[in-house]
Coordinates of C-alpha atoms in Angstrom, one line a residue:
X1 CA 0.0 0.0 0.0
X2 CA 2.8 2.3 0.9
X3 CA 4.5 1.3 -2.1
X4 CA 1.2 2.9 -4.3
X5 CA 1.4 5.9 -2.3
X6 CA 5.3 6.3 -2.9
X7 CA 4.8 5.0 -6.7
X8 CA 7.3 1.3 -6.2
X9 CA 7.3 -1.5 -5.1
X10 CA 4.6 -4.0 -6.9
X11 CA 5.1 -7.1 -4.6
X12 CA 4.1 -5.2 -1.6
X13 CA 1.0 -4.8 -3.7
X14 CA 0.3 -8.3 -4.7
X15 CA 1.2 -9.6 -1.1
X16 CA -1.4 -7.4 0.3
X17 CA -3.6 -8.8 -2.2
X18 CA -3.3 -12.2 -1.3
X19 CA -2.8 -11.7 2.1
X20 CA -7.4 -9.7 1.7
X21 CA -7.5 -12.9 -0.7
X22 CA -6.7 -15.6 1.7
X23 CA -8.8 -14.0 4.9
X24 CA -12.1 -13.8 2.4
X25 CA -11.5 -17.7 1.1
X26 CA -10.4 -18.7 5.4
X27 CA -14.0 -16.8 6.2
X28 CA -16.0 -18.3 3.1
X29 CA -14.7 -21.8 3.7
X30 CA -15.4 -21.6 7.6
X31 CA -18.2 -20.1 7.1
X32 CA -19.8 -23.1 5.1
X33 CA -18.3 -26.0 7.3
X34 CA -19.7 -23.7 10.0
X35 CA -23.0 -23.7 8.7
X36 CA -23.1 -27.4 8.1
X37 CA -21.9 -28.5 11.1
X38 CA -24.3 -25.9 13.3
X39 CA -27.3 -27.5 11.1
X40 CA -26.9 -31.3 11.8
X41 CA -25.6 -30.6 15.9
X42 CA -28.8 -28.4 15.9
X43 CA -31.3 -31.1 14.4
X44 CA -29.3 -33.7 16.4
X45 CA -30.6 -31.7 19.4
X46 CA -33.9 -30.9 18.8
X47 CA -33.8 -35.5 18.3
X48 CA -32.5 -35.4 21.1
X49 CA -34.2 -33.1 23.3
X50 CA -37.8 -33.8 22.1
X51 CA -37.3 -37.8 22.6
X52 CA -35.9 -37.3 25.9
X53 CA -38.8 -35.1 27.0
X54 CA -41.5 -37.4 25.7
X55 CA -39.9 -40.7 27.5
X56 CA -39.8 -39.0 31.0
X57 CA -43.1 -37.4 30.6
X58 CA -44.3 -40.8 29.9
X59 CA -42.6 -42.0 32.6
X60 CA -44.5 -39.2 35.2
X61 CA -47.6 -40.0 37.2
X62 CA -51.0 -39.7 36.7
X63 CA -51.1 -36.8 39.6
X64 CA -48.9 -34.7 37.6
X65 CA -51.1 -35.3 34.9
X66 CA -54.1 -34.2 36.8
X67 CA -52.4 -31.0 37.6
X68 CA -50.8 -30.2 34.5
X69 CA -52.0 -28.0 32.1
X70 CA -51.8 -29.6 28.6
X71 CA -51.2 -26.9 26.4
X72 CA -48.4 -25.2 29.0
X73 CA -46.7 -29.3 28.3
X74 CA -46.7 -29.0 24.9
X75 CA -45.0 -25.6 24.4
X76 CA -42.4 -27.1 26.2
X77 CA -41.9 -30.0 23.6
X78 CA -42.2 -28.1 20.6
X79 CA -41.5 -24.0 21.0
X80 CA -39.0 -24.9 23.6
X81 CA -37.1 -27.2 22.1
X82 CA -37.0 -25.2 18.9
X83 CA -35.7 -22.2 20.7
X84 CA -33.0 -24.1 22.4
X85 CA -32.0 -25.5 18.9
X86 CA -31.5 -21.9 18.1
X87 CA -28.2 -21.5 20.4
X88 CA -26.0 -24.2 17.7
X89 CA -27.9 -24.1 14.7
X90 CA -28.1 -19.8 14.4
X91 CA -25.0 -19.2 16.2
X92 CA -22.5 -22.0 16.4
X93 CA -21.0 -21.0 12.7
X94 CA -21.4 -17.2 13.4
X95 CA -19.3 -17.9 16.3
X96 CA -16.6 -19.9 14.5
X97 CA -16.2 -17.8 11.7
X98 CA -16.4 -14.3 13.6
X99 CA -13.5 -16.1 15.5
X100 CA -11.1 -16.8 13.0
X101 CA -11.8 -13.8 11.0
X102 CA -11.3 -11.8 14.5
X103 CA -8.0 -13.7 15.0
X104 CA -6.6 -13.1 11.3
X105 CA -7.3 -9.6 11.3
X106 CA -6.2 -8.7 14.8
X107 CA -2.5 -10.6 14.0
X108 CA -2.3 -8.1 10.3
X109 CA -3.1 -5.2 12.3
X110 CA -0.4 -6.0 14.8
X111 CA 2.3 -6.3 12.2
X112 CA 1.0 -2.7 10.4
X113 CA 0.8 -0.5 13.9
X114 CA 0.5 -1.9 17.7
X115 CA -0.5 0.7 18.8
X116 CA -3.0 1.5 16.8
X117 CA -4.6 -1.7 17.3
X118 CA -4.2 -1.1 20.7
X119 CA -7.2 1.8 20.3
X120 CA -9.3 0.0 18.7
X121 CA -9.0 -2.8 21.0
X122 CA -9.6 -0.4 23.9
X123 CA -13.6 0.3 22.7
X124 CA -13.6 -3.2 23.2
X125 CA -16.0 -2.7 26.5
X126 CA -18.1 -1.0 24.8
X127 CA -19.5 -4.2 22.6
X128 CA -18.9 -6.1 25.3
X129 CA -20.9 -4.4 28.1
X130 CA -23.9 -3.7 26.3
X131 CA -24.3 -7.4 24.7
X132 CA -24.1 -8.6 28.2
X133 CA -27.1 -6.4 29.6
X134 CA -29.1 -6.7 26.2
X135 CA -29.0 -10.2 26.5
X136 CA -30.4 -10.4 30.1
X137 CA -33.3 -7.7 29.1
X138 CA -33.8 -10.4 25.8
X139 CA -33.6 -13.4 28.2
X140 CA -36.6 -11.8 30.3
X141 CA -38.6 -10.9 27.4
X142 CA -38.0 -14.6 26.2
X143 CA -39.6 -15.6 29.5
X144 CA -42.3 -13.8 29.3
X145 CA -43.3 -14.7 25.8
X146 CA -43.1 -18.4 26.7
X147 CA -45.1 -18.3 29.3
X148 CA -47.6 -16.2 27.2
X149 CA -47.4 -19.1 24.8
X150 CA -47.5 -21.8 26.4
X151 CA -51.1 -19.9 27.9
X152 CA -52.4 -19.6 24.5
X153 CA -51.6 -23.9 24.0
X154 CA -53.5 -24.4 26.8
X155 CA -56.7 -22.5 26.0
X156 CA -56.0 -23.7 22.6
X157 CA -55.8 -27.1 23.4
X158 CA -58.7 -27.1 26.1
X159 CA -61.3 -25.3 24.1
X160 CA -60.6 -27.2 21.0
X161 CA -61.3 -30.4 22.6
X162 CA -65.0 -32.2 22.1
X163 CA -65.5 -31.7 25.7
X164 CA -64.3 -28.4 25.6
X165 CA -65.8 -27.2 22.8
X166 CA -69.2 -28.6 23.9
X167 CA -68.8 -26.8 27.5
X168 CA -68.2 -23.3 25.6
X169 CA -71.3 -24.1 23.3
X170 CA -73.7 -24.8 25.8
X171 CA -72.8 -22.4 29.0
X172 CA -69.6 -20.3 27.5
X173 CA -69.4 -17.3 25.4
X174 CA -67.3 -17.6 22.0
X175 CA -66.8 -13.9 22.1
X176 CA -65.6 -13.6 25.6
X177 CA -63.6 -17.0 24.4
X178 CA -62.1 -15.1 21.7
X179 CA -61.5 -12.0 23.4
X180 CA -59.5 -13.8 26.3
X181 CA -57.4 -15.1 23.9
X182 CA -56.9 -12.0 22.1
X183 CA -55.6 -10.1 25.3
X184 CA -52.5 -12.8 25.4
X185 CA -51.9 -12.5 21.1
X186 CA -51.8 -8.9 21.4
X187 CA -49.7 -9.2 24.5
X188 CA -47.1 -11.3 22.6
X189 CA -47.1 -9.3 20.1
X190 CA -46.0 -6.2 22.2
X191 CA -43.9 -8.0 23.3
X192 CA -42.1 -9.0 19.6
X193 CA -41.9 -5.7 18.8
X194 CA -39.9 -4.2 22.1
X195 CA -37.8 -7.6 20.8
X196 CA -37.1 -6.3 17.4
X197 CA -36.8 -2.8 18.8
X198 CA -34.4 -3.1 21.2
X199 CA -32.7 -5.4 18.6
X200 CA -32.4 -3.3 16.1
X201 CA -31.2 -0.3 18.3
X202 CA -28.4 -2.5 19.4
X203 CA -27.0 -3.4 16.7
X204 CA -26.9 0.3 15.4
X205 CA -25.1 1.4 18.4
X206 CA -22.8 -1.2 17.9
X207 CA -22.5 0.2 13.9
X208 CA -21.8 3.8 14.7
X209 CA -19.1 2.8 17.1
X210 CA -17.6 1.2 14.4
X211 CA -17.9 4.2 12.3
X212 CA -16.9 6.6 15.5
X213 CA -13.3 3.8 15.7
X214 CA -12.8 4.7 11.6
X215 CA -13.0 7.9 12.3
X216 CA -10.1 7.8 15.2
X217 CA -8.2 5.3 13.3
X218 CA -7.6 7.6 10.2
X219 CA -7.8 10.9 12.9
X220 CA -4.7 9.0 15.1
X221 CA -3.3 7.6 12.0
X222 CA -2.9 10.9 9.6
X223 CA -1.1 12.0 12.7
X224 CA 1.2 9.6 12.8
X225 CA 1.6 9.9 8.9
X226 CA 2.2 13.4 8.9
X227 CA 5.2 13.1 11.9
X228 CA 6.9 10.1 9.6
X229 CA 5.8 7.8 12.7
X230 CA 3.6 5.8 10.2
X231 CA 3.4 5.4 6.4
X232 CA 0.0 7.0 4.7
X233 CA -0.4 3.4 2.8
X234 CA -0.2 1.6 6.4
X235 CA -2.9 3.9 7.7
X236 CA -5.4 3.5 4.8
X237 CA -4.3 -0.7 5.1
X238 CA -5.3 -0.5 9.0
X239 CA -8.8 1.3 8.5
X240 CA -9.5 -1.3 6.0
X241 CA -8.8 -4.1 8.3
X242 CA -10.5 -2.0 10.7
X243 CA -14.1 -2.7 9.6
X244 CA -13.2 -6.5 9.2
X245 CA -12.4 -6.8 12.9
X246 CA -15.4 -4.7 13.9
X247 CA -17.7 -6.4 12.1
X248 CA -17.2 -9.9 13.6
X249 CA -17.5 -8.0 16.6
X250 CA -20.7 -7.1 15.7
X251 CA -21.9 -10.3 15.2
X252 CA -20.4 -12.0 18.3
X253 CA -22.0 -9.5 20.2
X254 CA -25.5 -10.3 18.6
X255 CA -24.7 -14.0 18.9
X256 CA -24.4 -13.1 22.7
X257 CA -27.9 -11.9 22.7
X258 CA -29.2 -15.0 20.6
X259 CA -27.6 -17.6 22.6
X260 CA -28.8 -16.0 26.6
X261 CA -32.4 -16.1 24.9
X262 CA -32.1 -19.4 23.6
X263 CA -30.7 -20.1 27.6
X264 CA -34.3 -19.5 28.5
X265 CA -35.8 -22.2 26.3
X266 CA -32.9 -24.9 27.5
X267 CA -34.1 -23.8 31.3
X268 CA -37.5 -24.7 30.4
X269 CA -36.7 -27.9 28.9
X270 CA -34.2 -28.7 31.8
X271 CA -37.2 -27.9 34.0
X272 CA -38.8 -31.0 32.8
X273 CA -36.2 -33.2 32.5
X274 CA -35.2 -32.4 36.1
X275 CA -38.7 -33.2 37.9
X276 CA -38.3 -37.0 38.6
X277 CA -41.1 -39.1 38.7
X278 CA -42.8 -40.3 42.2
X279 CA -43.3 -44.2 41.2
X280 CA -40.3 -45.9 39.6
X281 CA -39.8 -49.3 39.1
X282 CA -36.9 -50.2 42.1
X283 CA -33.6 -51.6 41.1
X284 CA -34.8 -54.8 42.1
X285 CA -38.8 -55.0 41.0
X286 CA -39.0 -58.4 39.7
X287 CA -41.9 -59.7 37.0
X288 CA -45.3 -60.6 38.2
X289 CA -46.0 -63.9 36.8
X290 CA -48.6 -64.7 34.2
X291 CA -52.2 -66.3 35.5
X292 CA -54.7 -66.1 38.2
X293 CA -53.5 -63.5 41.2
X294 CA -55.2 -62.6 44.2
X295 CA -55.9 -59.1 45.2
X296 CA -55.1 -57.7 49.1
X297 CA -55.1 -54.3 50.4
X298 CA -54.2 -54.5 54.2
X299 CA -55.0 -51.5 56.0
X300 CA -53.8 -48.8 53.2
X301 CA -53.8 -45.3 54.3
X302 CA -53.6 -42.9 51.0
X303 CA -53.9 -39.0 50.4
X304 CA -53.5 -37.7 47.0
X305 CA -49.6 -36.2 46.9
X306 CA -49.1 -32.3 47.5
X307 CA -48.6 -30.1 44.3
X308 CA -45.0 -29.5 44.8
X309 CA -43.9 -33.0 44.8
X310 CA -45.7 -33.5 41.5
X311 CA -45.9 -30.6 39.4
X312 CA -43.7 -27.3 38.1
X313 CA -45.8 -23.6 39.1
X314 CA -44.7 -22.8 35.7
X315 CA -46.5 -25.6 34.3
X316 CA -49.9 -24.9 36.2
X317 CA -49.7 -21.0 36.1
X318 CA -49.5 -20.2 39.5
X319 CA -46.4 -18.0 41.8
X320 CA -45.4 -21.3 43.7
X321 CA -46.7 -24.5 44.4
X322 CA -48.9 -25.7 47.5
X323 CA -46.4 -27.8 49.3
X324 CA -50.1 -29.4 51.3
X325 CA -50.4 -32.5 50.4
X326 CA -54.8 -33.5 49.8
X327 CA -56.9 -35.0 52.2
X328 CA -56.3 -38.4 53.3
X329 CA -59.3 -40.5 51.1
X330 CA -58.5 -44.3 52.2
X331 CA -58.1 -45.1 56.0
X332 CA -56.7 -48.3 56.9
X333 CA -58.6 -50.1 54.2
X334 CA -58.2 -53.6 54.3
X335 CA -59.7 -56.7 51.9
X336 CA -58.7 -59.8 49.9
X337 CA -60.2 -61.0 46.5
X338 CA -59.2 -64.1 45.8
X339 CA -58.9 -65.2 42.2
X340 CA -62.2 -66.1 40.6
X341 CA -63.9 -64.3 43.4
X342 CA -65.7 -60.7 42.2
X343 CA -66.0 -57.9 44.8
X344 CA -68.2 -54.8 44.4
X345 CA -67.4 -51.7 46.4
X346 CA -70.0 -49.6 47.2
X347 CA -70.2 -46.1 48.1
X348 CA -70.8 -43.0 47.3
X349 CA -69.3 -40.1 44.8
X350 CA -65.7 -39.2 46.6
X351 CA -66.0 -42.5 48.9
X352 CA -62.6 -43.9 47.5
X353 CA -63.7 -46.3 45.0
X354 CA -61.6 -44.7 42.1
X355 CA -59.1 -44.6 44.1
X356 CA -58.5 -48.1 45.3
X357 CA -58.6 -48.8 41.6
X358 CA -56.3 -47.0 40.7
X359 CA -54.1 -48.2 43.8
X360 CA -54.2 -51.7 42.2
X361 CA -51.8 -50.7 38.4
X362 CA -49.7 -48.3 41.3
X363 CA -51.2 -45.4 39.5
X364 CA -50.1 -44.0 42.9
X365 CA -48.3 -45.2 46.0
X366 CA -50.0 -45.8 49.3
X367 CA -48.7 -43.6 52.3
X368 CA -48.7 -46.5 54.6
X369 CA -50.2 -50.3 54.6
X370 CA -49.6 -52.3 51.3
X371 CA -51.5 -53.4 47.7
X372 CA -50.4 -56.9 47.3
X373 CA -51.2 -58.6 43.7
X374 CA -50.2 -62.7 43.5
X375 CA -48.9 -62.2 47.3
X376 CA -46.7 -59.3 46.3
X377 CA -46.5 -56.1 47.2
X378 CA -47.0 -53.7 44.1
X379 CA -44.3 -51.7 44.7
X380 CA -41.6 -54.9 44.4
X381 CA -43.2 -55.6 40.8
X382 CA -42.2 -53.9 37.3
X383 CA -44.6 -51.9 36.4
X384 CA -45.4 -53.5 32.8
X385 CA -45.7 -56.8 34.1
X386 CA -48.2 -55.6 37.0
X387 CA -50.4 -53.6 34.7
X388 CA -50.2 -56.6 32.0
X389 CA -51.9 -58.1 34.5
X390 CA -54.1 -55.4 36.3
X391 CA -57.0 -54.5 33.9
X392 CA -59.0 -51.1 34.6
X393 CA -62.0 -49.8 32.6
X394 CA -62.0 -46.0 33.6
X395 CA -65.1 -44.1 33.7
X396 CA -64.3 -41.9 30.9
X397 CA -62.8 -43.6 28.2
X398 CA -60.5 -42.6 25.9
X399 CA -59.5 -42.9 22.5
X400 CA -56.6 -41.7 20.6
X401 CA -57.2 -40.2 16.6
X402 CA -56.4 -43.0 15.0
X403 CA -58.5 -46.4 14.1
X404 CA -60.4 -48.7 16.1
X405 CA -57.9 -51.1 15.8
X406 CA -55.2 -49.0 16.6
X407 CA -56.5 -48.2 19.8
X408 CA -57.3 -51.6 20.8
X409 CA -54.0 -52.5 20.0
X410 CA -52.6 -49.9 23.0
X411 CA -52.8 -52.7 25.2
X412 CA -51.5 -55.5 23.5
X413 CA -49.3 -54.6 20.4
X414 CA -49.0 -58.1 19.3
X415 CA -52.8 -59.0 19.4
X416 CA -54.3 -60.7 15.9
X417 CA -57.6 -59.7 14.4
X418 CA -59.1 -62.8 15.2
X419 CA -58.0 -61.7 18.7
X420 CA -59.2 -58.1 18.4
X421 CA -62.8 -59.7 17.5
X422 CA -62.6 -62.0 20.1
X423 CA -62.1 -59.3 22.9
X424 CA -65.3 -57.0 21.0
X425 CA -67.0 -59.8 20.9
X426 CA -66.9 -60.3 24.6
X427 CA -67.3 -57.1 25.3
X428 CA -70.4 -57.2 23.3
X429 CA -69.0 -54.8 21.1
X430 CA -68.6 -56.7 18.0
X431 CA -72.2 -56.1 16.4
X432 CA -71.1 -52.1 17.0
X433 CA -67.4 -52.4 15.3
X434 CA -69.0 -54.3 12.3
X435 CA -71.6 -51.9 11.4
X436 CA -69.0 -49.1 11.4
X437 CA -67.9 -47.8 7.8
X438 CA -64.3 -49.4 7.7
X439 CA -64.8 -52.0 10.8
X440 CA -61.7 -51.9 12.7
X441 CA -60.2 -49.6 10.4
X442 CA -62.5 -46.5 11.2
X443 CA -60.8 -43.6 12.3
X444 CA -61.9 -42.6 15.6
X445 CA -61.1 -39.4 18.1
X446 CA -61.6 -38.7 21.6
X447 CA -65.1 -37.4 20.7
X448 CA -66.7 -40.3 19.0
X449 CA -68.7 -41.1 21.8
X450 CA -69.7 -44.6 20.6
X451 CA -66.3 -45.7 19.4
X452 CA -65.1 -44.7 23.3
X453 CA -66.9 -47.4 24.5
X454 CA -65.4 -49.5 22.3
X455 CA -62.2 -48.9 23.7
X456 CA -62.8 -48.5 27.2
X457 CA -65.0 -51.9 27.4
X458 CA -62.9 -54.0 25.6

């Protein structure tokens, strides 16, 4: 460069060249693998993420089902996970690249002027400082939103329901419905546009200090020029370089931002992942053995399990948890069936009939006393071989969208159609199945009343 201003010196020229040449290809190239690699540990995570999320939510119990709210589950799965994703796949490459183009660029700078480097590096703070309270104002706004979110999947998925639907047809108001859901949109949507805002003015403070650092390179530089301390070709060469340092800067800084909002999303993921479930099969539950059992309940105290040990407040839209646990419902019940033998329990609504049923799969765990199926004591048994066993009709069926057959073969994947009939048939179900437009291949939902009881019976 000096060698232009001074009118010699051609290699000079063609190094310099090569040297802008080499930095763009290094960047380019990085840049790509970057972008590849960021995509498939991104996807890999979202696998990941999603399976591991659905396996242990499987593996929670029915209370924290019961307490739960469906829609606030859901976000978790999907908008969560999706925002966590966001942290490799939309930032891993910026962050390599920015790197290695930061490196490059600071070493050239070095060799031109220190000290001049030395001043640019000193506005350092100044991108450093801001992305770190930006991306703590982001990270609450990212809360916020989810939770908004996650409000609207759980109207959403309540209202839309047959049940639901039926409830806000016959006593409900669609409007008020609508209106309700309205107030959270438009409240998100406030909320995306102090996002973008605040966004946008960051990164345009972040530009004009780039332009402000120019301006004092060439100011400092001409300086130096003019008192011989540095040649006018190195001071054009340094405020060229200048904007390639500042500009992966920049973009680390924004990729600060991006990764403490995708932080929220990982929290709320991690959330889940971290509850662990209240019934577990032990280390050493052994199989409950095919055939005839008999059934014994000696003197089994039980009280549905306090919110806190069951549940996240975030997941039922409250400040904290109740940390009482429910009324005590069973007190010292005690009874044998043997096998063959059919027992009736009587009561009224709220007595605890449901309740020892449910005992019976270990749905729940008794506070004191002991279920014992074939002589053992549920809580020694696997879980799958106990509830192979153990069957329950529930008072409110359900069924899953998908066919008849499909839901009948919940219980026992490897059941045959000749099987499948058998069990309708002795459900007294079979005239019902047949007279359906594809027989076992009808596609049923949760609100095909008759199809319900097709499930639930048989």
């Amino acid at each position: 460069m000096d060698a232009i201003v001074s009118g010699g010196a051609e290699a000079t020229v063609v190094r310099l060249a090569l040297l802008i040449a080499l930095i763009a290809v290094v960047e380019a190239g990085l840049g790509v693998l970057g972008r590849r690699l960021s995509a498939a540990l991104g996807e890999e995570l979202i696998l990941d993420l999603r399976t591991a999320v659905f396996d242990h939510v499987q593996r929670m119990p029915v209370a924290f089902f019961t307490r739960t709210r469906t829609g606030a589950l859901v976000s978790r799965l999907n908008n969560d996970v999706i925002g966590a994703q966001r942290a490799f796949s939309n930032t891993l490459s910026t962050v390599v690249g920015n790197l290695v183009t930061l490196v490059l660029t600071l070493a050239v700078m070095l060799t031109l002027s220190w000290q001049i480097t030395l001043l640019a590096l000193a506005l350092l703070p100044v991108f450093v400082i801001p992305a770190r309270r930006m991306g703590r104002r982001m990270a609450g706004m990212q809360r916020e939103a989810a939770a908004l979110n996650a409000a609207m999947g759980t109207r959403m998925t309540e209202r839309f329901s047959a049940p639901g639907a039926t409830l806000v047809k016959l006593f409900g108001s669609p409007e008020e419905e609508s209106e309700q859901f309205a107030v959270r949109a438009r409240r998100v949507r406030d909320i995306g546009v102090r996002t973008a805002t605040a966004q946008t003015v960051f990164i345009t403070a972040l530009t004009l200090v780039s332009a402000l650092a120019l301006a004092l390179v060439y100011g400092v530089g001409g300086r130096l020029a003019l008192g011989g301390t540095l040649e006018p070709g190195a001071v054009v060469a340094l405020a060229l370089l200048l904007t390639r340092l500042y500009a992966p800067l920049t973009s680390l800084a924004g990729a600060r931002v991006e990764v403490m909002s995708a932080l929220v999303s990982f929290e709320r993921v991690f959330e889940i992942l971290d509850l662990e479930p209240l019934i577990q099969d032990t280390p050493d539950a052994r199989e409950l053995p095919p055939g005839p059992v008999s059934v014994e309940f000696d003197d089994v105290r039980f009280g549905y399990p306090s919110a806190d040990k069951v549940s996240l407040a975030s997941l039922e839209e409250v400040a904290t948890l109740d940390t009482r646990g429910g009324d005590v419902v069973l007190h010292g019940i005690s009874f044998r069936a043997e096998p063959g033998q059919t027992v009736a329990l009587v009561g009224s609504s709220g007595a605890g009939k449901s309740t020892i049923a449910g005992l019976l799969p270990r749905l729940y765990d008794v506070d004191s006393g002991a279920v014992r199926v074939g002589g053992a004591d549920v809580r020694e048994l696997t879980a799958a071989s106990l509830r192979a066993t153990v069957g329950m009709v529930t008072q409110d069926g359900h069924l899953f969208h998908d066919t008849v057959r499909a839901n009948l073969l919940l219980a026992r994947p490897e059941a045959t159609g000749p099987e499948l009939w058998d069990a309708l048939r002795r459900a007294r179900l079979d005239t019902l199945v047949r007279a359906l437009p594809d027989g076992l291949d009808t596609v049923v939902g949760s609100g095909a009343t008759g199809s319900r009881a097709v499930s639930a019976s048989a």
